[in-house]
Coordinates of C-alpha atoms and ligand atoms in Angstrom, one line a residue:
X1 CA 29.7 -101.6 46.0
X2 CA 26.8 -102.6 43.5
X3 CA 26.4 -102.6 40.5
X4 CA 23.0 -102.5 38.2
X5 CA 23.8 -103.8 34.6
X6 CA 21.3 -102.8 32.0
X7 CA 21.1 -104.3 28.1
X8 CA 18.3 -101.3 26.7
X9 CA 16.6 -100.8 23.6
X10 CA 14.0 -103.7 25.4
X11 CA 10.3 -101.3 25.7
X12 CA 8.9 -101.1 29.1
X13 CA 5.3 -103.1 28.4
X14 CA 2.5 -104.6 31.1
X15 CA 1.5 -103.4 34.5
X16 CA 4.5 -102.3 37.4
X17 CA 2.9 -101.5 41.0
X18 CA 4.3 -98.5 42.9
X19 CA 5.1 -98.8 46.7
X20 CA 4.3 -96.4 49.3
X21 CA 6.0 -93.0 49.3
X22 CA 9.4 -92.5 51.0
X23 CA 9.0 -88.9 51.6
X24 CA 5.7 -89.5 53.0
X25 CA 7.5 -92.4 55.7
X26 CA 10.1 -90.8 57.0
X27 CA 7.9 -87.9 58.7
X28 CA 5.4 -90.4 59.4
X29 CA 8.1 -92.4 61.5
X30 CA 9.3 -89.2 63.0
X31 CA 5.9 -88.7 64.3
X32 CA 5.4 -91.9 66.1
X33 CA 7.7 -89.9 68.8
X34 CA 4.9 -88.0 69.6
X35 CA 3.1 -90.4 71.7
X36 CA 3.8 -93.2 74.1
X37 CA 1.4 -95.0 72.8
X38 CA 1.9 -98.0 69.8
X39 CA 1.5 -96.6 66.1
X40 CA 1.2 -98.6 63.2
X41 CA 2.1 -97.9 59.9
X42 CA 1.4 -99.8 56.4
X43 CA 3.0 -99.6 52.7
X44 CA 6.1 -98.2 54.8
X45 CA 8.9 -98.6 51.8
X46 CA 11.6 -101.1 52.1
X47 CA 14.4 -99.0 51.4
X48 CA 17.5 -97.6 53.0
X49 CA 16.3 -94.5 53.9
X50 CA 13.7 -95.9 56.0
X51 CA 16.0 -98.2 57.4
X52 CA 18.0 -95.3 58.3
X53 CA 15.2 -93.5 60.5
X54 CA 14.4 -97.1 62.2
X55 CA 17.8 -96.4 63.4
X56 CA 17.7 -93.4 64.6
X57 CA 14.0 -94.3 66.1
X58 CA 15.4 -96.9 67.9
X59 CA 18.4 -95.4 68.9
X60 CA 16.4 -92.2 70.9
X61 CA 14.6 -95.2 72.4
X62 CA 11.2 -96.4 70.9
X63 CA 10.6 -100.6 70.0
X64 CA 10.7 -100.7 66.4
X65 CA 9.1 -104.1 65.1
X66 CA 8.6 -105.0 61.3
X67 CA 6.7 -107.0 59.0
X68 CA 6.9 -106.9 55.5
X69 CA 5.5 -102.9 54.9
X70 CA 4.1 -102.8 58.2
X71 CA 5.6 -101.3 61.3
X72 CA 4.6 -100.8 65.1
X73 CA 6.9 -98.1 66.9
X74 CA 6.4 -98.1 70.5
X75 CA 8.3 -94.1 72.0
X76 CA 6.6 -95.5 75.6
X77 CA 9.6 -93.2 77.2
X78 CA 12.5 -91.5 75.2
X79 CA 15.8 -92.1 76.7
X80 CA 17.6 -90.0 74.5
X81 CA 17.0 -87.3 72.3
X82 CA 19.1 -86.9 70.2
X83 CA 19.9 -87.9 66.4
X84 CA 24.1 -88.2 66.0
X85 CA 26.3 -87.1 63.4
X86 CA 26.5 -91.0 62.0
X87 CA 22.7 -91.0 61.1
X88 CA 22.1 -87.4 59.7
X89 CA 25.1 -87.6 57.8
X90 CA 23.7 -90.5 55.9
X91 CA 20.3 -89.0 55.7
X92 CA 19.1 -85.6 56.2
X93 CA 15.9 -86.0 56.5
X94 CA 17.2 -87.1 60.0
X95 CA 16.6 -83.8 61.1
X96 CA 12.7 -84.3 61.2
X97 CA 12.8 -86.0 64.5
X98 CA 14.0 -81.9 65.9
X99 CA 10.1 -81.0 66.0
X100 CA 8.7 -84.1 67.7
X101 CA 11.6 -84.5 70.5
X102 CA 11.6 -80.9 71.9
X103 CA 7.4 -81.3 71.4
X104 CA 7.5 -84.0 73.6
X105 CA 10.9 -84.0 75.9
X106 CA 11.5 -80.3 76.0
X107 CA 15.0 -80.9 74.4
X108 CA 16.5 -82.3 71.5
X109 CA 20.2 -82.3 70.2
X110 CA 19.9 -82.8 66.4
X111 CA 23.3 -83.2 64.4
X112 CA 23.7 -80.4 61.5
X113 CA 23.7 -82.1 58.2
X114 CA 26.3 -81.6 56.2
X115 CA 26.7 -80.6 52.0
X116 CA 24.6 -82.7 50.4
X117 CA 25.4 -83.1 46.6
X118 CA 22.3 -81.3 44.8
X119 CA 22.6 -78.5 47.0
X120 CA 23.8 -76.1 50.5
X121 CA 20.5 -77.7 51.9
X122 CA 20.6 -75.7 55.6
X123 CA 17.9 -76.3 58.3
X124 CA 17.6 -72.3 59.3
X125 CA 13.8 -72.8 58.8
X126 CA 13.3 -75.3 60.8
X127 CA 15.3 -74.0 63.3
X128 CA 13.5 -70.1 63.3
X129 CA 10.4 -71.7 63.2
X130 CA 10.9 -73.7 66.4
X131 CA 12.6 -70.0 67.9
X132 CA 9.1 -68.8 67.8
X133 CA 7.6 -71.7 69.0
X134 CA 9.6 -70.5 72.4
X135 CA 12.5 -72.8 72.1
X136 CA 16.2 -71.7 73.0
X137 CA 18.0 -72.8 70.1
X138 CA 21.9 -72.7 70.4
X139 CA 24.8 -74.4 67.7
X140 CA 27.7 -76.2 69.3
X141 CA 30.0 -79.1 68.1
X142 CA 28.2 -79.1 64.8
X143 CA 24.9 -80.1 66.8
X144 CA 21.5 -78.0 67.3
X145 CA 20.6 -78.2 70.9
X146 CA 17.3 -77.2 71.2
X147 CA 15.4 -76.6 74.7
X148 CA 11.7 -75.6 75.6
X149 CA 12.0 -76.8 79.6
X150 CA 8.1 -75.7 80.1
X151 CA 6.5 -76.5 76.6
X152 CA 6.7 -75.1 73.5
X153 CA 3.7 -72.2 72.7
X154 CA 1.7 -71.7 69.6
X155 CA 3.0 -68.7 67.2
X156 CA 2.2 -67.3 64.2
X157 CA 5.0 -68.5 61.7
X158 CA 5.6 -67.0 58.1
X159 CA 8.3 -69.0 56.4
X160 CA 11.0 -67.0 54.4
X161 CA 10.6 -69.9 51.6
X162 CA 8.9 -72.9 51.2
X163 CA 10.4 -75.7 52.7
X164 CA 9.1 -79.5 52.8
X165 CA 10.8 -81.2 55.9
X166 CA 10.5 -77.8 57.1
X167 CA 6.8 -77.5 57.2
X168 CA 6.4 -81.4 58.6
X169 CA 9.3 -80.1 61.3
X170 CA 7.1 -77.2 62.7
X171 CA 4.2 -79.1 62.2
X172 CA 4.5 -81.5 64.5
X173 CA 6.1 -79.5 66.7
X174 CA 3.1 -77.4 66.7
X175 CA 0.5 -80.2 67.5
X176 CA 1.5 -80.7 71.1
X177 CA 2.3 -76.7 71.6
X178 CA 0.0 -74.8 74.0
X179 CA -2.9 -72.5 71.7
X180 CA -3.1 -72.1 68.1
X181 CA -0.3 -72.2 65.5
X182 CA -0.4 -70.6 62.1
X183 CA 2.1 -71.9 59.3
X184 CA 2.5 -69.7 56.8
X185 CA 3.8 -70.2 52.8
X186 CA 3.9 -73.4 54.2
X187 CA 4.6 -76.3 51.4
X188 CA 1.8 -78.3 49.7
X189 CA 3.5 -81.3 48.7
X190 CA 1.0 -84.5 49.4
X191 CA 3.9 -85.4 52.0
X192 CA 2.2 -82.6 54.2
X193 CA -1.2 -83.5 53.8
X194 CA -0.2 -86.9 54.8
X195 CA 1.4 -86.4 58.3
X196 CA -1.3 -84.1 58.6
X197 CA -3.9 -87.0 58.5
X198 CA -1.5 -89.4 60.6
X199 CA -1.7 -86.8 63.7
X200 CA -5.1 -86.1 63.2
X201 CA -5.9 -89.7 63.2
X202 CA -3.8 -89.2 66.7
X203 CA -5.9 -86.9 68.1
X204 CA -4.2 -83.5 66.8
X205 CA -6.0 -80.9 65.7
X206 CA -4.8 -79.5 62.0
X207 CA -6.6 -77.8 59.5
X208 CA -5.1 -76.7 56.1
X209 CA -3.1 -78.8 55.4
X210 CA -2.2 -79.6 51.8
X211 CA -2.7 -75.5 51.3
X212 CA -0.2 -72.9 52.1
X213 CA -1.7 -72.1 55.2
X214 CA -2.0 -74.4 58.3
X215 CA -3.7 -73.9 61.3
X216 CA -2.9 -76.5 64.5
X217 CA -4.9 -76.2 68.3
X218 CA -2.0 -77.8 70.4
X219 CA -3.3 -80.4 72.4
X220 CA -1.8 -81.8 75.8
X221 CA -1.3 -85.5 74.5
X222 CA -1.5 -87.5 71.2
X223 CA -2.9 -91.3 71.1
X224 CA -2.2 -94.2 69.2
X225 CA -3.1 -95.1 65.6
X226 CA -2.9 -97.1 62.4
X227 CA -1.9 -95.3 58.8
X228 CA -1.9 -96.3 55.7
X229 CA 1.0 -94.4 53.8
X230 CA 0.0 -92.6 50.4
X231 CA 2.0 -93.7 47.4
X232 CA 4.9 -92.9 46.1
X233 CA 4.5 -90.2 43.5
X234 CA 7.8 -89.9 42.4
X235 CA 8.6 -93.5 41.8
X236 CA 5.3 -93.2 39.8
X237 CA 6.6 -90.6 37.8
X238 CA 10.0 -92.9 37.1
X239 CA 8.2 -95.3 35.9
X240 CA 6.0 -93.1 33.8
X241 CA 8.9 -91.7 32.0
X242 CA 10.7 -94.8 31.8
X243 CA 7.6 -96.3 29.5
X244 CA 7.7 -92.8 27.5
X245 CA 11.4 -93.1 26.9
X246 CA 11.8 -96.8 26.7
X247 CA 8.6 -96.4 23.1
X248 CA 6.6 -98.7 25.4
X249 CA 3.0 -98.7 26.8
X250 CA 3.3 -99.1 30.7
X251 CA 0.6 -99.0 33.7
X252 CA 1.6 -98.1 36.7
X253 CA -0.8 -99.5 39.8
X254 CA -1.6 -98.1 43.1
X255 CA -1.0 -94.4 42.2
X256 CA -2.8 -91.7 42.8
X257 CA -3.0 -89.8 39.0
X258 CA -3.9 -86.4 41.0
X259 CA -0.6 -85.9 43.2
X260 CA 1.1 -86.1 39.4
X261 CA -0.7 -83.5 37.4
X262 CA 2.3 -81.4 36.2
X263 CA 4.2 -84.4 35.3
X264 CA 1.3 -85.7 33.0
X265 CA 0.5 -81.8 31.6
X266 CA 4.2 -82.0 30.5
X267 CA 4.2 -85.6 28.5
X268 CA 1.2 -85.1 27.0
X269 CA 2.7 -81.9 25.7
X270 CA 5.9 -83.7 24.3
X271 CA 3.6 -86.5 23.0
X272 CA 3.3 -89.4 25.0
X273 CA -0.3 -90.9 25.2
X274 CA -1.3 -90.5 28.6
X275 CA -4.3 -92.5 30.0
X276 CA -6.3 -93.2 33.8
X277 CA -7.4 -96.9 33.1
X278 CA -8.6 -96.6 36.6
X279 CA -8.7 -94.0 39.3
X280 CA -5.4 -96.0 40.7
X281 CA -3.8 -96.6 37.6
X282 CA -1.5 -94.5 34.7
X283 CA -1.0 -95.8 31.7
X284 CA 1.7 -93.9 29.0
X285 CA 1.7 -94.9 25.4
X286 CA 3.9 -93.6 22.7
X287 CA 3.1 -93.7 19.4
X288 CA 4.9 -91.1 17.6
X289 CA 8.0 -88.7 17.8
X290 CA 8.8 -87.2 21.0
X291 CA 8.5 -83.3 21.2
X292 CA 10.7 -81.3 23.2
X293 CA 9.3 -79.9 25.8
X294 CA 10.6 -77.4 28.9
X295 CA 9.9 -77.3 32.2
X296 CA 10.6 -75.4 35.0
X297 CA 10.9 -77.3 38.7
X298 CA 9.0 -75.4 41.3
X299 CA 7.1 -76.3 45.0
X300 CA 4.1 -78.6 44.1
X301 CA 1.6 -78.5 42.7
X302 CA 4.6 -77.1 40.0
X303 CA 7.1 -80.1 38.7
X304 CA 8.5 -81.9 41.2
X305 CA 12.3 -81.4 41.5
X306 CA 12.5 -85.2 42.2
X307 CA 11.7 -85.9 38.6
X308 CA 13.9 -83.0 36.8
X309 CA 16.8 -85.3 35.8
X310 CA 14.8 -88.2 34.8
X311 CA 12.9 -85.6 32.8
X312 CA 15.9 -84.7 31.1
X313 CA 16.8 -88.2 30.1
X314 CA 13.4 -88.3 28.3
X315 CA 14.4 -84.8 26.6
X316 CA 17.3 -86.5 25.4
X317 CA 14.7 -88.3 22.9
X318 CA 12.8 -85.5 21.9
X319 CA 13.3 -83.5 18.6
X320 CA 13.8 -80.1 19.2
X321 CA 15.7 -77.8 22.2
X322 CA 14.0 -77.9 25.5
X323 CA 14.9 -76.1 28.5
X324 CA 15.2 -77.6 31.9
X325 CA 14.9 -75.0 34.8
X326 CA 16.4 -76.0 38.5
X327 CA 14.9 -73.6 40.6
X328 CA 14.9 -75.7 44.2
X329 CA 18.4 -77.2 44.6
X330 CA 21.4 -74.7 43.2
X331 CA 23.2 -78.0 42.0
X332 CA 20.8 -80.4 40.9
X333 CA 22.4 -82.1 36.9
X334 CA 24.7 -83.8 37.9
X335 CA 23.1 -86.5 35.7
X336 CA 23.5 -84.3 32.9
X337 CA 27.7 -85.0 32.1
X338 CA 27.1 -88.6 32.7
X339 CA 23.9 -88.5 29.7
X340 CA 26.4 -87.0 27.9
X341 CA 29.0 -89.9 28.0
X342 CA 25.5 -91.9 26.7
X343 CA 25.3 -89.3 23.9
X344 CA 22.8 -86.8 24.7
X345 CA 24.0 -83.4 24.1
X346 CA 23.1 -81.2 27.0
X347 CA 24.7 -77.5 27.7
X348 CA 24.7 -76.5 31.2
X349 CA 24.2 -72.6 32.0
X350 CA 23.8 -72.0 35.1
X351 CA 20.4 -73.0 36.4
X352 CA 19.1 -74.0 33.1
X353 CA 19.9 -77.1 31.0
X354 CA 20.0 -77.2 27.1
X355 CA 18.7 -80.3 25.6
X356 CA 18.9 -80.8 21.7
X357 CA 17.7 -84.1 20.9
X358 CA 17.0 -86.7 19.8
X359 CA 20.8 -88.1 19.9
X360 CA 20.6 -91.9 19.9
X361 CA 21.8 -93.1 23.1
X362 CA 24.4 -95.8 23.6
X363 CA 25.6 -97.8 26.9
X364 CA 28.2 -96.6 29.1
X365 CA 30.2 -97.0 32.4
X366 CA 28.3 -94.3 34.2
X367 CA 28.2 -93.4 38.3
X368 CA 25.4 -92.8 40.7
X369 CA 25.6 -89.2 42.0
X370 CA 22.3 -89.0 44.0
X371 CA 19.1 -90.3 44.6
X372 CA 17.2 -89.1 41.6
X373 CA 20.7 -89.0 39.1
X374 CA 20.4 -92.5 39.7
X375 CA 16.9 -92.9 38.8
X376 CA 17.7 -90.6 35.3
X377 CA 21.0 -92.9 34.3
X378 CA 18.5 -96.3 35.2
X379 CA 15.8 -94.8 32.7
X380 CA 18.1 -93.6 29.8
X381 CA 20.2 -97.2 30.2
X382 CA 16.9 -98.9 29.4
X383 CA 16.3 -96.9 26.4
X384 CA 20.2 -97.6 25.6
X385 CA 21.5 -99.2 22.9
X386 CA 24.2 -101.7 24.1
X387 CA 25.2 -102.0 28.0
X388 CA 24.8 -99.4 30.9
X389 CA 27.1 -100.7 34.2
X390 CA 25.5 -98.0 36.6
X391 CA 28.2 -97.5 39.5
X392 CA 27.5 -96.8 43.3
X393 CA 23.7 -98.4 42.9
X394 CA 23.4 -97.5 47.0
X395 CA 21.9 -93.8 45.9
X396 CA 19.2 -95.6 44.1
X397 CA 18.6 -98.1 47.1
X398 CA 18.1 -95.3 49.4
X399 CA 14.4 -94.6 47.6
X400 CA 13.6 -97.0 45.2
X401 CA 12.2 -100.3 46.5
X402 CA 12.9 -103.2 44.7
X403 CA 13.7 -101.2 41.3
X404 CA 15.3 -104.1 39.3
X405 CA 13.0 -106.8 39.7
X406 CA 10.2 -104.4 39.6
X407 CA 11.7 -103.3 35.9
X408 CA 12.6 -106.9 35.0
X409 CA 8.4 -107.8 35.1
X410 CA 7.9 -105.3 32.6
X411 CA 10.7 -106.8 30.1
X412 CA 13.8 -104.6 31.1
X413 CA 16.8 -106.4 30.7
X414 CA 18.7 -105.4 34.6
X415 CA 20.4 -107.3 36.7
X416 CA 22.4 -106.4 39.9
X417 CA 26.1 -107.5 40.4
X418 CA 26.7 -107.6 43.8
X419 CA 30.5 -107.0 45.3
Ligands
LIG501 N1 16.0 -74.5 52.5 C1 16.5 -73.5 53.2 N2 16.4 -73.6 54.6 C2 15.8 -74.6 55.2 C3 15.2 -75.6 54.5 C4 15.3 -75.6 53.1 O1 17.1 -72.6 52.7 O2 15.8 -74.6 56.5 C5 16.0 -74.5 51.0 C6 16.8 -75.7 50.5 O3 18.2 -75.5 50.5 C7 16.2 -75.8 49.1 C8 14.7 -75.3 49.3 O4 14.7 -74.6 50.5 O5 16.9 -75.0 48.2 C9 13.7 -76.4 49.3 O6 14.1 -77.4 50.2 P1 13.1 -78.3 51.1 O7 13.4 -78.0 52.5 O8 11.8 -78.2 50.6 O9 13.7 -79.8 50.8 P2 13.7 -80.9 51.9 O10 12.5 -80.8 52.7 O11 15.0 -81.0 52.5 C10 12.3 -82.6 50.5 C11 12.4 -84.0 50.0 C12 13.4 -83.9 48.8 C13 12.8 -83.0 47.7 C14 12.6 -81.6 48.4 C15 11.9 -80.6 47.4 C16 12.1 -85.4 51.9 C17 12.6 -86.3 52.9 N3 12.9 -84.9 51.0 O12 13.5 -82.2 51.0 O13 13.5 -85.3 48.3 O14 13.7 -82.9 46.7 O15 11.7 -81.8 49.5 O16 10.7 -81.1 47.0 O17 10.9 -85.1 51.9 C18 14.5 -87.1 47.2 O18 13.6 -87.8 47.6 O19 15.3 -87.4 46.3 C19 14.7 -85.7 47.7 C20 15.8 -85.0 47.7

């Protein structure tokens, strides 16, 4: 397994360019199922995730081909849908290829996912929501089957809770459904509004997306198309709060400043200079002392779960207690013991984290628990003093593209040791 080595206490300083969103791919990849025809996609993300769902695309039987951040999937006939245990166990977003298969085979047969480490994580929405869509959904061998022999029909759907994957799920379910679908308390996340302009730009017919409504006229066939994916907003954010925590004054390029509002309410609060140099570009500065700050996760346009833990890394440097609130994933700090072995002192109770800063920080031996843990221990090695060695690096590769050399070009010392 890799390994990323970091020497900190170097500030983050210059210009870093963000890559396209990989929340924002993976439905987008999903939706290329939807039509026989060719779609092509640019700024997809070069990381394991993604290579993941070319997988599984190409395994229920479309022509994947690459080049660079540009892909052409070809679904001309599906030979079998399905998405097996080996795939969605690796990934869970797996599961967003349920909507588009039994939208345009009548049947799909979708491995559960298992526990995932921030959280339970269960796909009941996405299945209920396809129930009232008309489909017979039944649960066997640890696989939903899912079946709609004459079409699925449009329906008024009110989700329980607001779910992400969950709304792109019935959403493009909906778009080849006969009559009108309503999604209700569906998310707002950018994500949404992004698939929503891939299918339009495929002939559905959406409106509302991006609100928690969403209103799709089924249509009998989808076309092909070319889509630019949006960036990634929370590799923005890392970045952002890696130039906060590291002292050092950072731009990030080829964002989009309005998908990140809450994050940049929340630094400007605890003191970092924050700055829009261009309608594309962030720039944070910090001249002072941090200030401790709390936040509360919630469904956007509220702060992003996805930057919680590298939030609390920059909390770590703040003077003063803050609060960090987890109110999406019932297991989400596991970043929090390993900060500690760095120094920070952070009490857990229950959904809330107690950070009393600043504690200098000072490198450890420190593991990878997920995804976005990952991101937190890569932000708080940088502003280290001494050597990080951050263990099981494959978390990070599964949404991060390119992370050390992209921190190297703004002076952090990284390197990956490969085994
Ligand atoms: N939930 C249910 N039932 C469902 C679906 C969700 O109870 O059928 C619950 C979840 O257990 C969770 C909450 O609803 O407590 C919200 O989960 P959501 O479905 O919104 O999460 P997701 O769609 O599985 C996406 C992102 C996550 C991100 C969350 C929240 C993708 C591929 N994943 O997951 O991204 O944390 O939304 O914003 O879009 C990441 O990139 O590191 C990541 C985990």
């Amino acid at each position: 397994m890799d390994k990323l080595l970091i020497e900190g206490g170097v500030p983050l300083v210059g210009e870093i360019a963000v890559s396209g969103s990989k929340n924002s791919a993976l439905p987008a990849l999903a939706a290329c199922l939807l039509t026989a025809e060719p779609v092509i996609l640019n700024r997809i993300p070069q990381v394991r995730d993604i290579g993941t769902m070319l997988d599984l695309i190409g395994h229920v039987g479309a022509t994947v081909s690459s080049e660079g951040g540009r892909v052409t999937i070809c679904a001309g006939r599906i030979e079998h849908p399905e998405a097996p245990y080996e795939l969605v166990k690796t990934m869970r977003a797996s599961s967003l290829v349920l909507g588009p298969l039994v939208g345009r085979c009548g049947r799909a047969r979708v491995s559960l996912p298992g526990g995932c480490a921030i959280g339970a994580r269960p796909i009941n929405l996405h299945v209920s929501g396809l129930e009232q869509l008309g489909a017979k959904v039944r649960q066997e061998h640890g696989y939903i089957e899912a079946e709609a022999p004459h079409g699925l029909r449009g329906a008024h759907v009110q989700f329980d809770r607001i779910s992400v994957t969950g709304t792109e799920d019935l959403l493009m379910a909906a778009v080849l459904a006969r009559g009108e679908t309503v999604i209700e308390n569906a998310a707002r996340e950018p994500e949404v509004a992004d698939l929503a302009a891939l299918l339009t730009t495929m002939g559905a017919k959406i409106e509302g997306a991006g609100t928690s409504t969403i209103r799709v006229q089924g249509v009998a066939k989808l076309g092909g198309a070319e889509h630019t994916i949006i960036p990634d907003r929370i590799e923005t954010g890392t970045f952002l709060i890696g130039g906060a925590l590291t002292g050092g004054d950072l731009t990030v390029r080829g964002c989009v400043p309005e998908h990140l509002r809450a994050l940049i309410a929340k630094l400007q609060q605890a003191g970092v200079e924050v700055t829009e140099p261009a309608p594309d570009a962030l720039r944070v500065r910090v001249t002072g002392r941090l200030k401790n700050v709390d936040i509360t996760t919630e469904e956007h346009p509220g702060f992003a779960t996805d930057l919680q833990a590298q939030f609390m890394a920059l909390m770590t440097q703040a003077a003063g207690i803050s609060f960090v609130t987890e109110t999406i994933f019932e297991n989400r700090f596991m970043h929090a013991q390993e900060l500690a072995r760095m120094g920070a002192n952070i009490r857990l109770e229950g959904r809330q984290a107690i950070v009393a800063g600043p504690t200098p920080l000072s490198g450890a031996q420190v593991i990878a628990s997920d995804l976005r843990a990952s991101a937190s221990l890569v932000l708080a090695g940088l502003a280290a003093k001494g050597e990080t060695a951050i263990d099981r690096v494959y978390h990070i590769d599964r949404g991060y593209e390119n992370i050390e050399a992209k921190l190297a070009g703004v002076g952090a010392r990284i390197r990956r040791v490969r085994s």
